[in-house]
Amino acid sequence: MTDVNTTPAPVTIPDVSELTLEEKASLTCGASFWYTKPIERAGVPAIMVTDGPHGLRKQREGGDHLGIGDSVPATCFPPAVGLGSSWDVDLVHRVGEALGVETSIENVAVLLGPGINIKRSPLCGRNFEYLSEDPIVSGVLGAAIVRGIQSQGVGTSLKHFAANNQEDDRMRSSSDVDPRPLREIYLRGFQRVVEDAQPWTVMCSYNRINGVYASEDPWLLTQVLRDEWGFEGLVISDWGAVNERVPGLAAGMDLEMPSSNGVTDAQIVTAVQDGSLDEGVLDTAAGRVLDLVRKATDGAGGVAGPLDVDAHHALAREAAGRSIVLLKNEGQVLPLAKDATLAVIGEFAGKPRYQGAGSSMINPTRLDTALDGIRELATGEVVYARGFSNAVDVAADETAALRDEAVAAASGADVAVVFLGLPARLESEGYDRDDIDLPAEQLALLEAVLEVNPKTVVVLSNGGVVALPFADRVPAILEAWLLGQAGGGATADVLFGDVNPSAKLTETIPQRLEDTPAFLDFPGEFSHVRYGEGLFVGYRWYDARRMEVAFPFGHGLSYTTFAYGDASAAVDANGDVEVTVAVTNTGDRAGREVVQVYTSLPGGTVQRPVRELKAFASVALEPGETQVVTLTVRRKDLAYWDIRLDAWVVEGGEYVVDVAASSRDIRSSVGVAVEGDPIVLPLSRTSSIGEVMAHPVVGSMVQAAIAQMMSGMDGVADIMPEGVDASKMMESFPIGRAGMFALGDSDGAINPEMIDGLIAMANAPQQG
């Protein structure tokens, strides 16, 4: 198949009413791997979409039909696992703008990203493409990426919608998740991005959700996405995610990708003709495709080339430096003195792993190595030893020789810098990891180096968290993730202190895989995976269980120090909570602090985590400088999903607001009273006596009747242990069965007629 490479001049896109049935159906499926279908008769051009999300992966002309071969050079920015660790909305927005520029220059209409799925388990092979284990971080930063990209006149595709948290059996597995975690954890980030940034498209995922394919789920794609959240764009399928096309179209899945070679177009036409599909449904979907084409043609040519490769590489280096988390720095081993004698050890130093495998692989415009970056900045001697091989099969004698060479280098150096990480084959789109361990030969190498040089720095290269059994013995550790094409130079910047590290973890690093929340329910069985941990994902799990972790969510050190003042909190006119705290740089160098706000409601009526992140800010401070930081906790983010009402509810009460440097490092706490949403539940015979007594209309009558009934139950008090409140025992008893306790037919006794009357009175519309 030959792709239609169009660079459309401004055109007038027709209304859907001007198209034939067959033309409308054709619009709802791709023309090829990357293009939508044109309709030449009506002047509708094809538009191109292509992979992201941390760089443009545009297939070259004549590339393979599967779309996985050679792509045009583009800037490979840090993948989400790194960029998210910056916690910096402005930086993320600027990276988004750069992505939009490159997308526009290459005449691509939609960049397929960002991915904001929750990191439910560290084993997910695609975690490097996702931002966090927390929905607020994912939502806020995801919205920043979308706004940045779309500011350049091109679109985004928010993915993968939804509850797509593993690669194992991803084409059919059902994510079986209860309503509260589904809403509060797995959908909340998507909701934030849709409501705040309106991505041009949302990409539905491969998996099923509670048994229903995402691509044909009207509850997900229409009721939630459009009716509740107000999504205005187009729903596109992940490539090959369509199960049944006609039900999918009716559910709200507008554009199938890639091409079905006309098969599903014909199915849609037949369904309209035989009356099993309302033509209005097709008109709506085709109209959304036309709207997307209209946006794309309006924005076409908005950015003139050629690409400023140097400027974008510089931004990639800045972003990479801001993505590196300083986990540990005992004895101020870092930053390194530039005149020190250094032993640089590890294959990753000379041959970086800078991105993950799969559909997001970018052909970089250039590629820095950490070894070159270190040598460029150092004035002292730098000795390099490969240390280990990432090849699949390495002979024992070669492994021993590489280790001996590294030990010799380390023994003669002031500091050994050891680069460890996961080989590319161990984490990728399409399959999950088996464990969270670093390769055994790397751990053995580190032990050997530590024996001859305890002044050792570990630099990690990994797309998902790894266990760190050496954390108590290595004085300094940098979690460098996957950093994109400029990560090598950025790593050198941080090692020598030209960049002061400011990144913080957006996911917990556990002690063991067995400690992780989803350990017993991952990856499921027989195409079902039970989300048995419920709300307690990531730090919510570890903090609730008071479990030791290697490094907590939100943790990250600096080469300077920060002091926090006493926080204050107040509810503003919109019902949001404004939190204010003074932060001071108490060290001798400029730095950034990520200020985090967590909330809790002690004594609340529903199960909640110990604390939940609700707001954050990245603050730059000069030495000795103090800034008063104001963070807004949105009222809607305090809400829980009430399964009785099937709606969001803010519970009233005295909330605790923790201002923190991590989920385990609370610097200041303050209480704030929040008014709750009024809740009036409909009553029925199965409503508990306690619920009925609390009802604003009939509660007082029921309380009086219960009191009279209890007074007539002679002898009950005599057989109860002292202090036992019999009426309290009855609060959970269904009101429909309360009549069994009534004695005789005394006036006011609870009986079936009285119960039915109370229920009718309670449920009757109340006069304003």
PDB file of C-alpha atoms in Angstrom, residues 67 75 130 212 295 305 318 377 447 459 463 473 485 550 561 693 755 763:
ATOM      1  CA  GLY A  67       5.598   1.113  10.649  1.00  0.00           C
ATOM      2  CA  THR A  75      15.045  14.921  19.097  1.00  0.00           C
ATOM      3  CA  TYR A 130       4.278   6.616  31.944  1.00  0.00           C
ATOM      4  CA  VAL A 212     -15.906  -5.007  28.247  1.00  0.00           C
ATOM      5  CA  LYS A 295      -7.919  21.360  12.743  1.00  0.00           C
ATOM      6  CA  GLY A 305      11.660  24.383   9.093  1.00  0.00           C
ATOM      7  CA  GLU A 318      18.322  20.597  30.355  1.00  0.00           C
ATOM      8  CA  LEU A 377      34.114  18.431  32.065  1.00  0.00           C
ATOM      9  CA  GLU A 447      30.549  -5.631  45.244  1.00  0.00           C
ATOM     10  CA  VAL A 459      24.376   5.748  38.324  1.00  0.00           C
ATOM     11  CA  GLY A 463      12.883   2.418  32.637  1.00  0.00           C
ATOM     12  CA  ARG A 473      26.665   0.343  51.395  1.00  0.00           C
ATOM     13  CA  GLN A 485      19.629  11.603  23.519  1.00  0.00           C
ATOM     14  CA  ALA A 550      14.147   1.657  49.787  1.00  0.00           C
ATOM     15  CA  THR A 561      19.280  22.135  51.711  1.00  0.00           C
ATOM     16  CA  MET A 693     -32.490   7.981  61.623  1.00  0.00           C
ATOM     17  CA  ILE A 755     -42.147   1.833  57.294  1.00  0.00           C
ATOM     18  CA  ASN A 763     -38.234   9.891  48.807  1.00  0.00           C
TER      19      ASN A 763
END
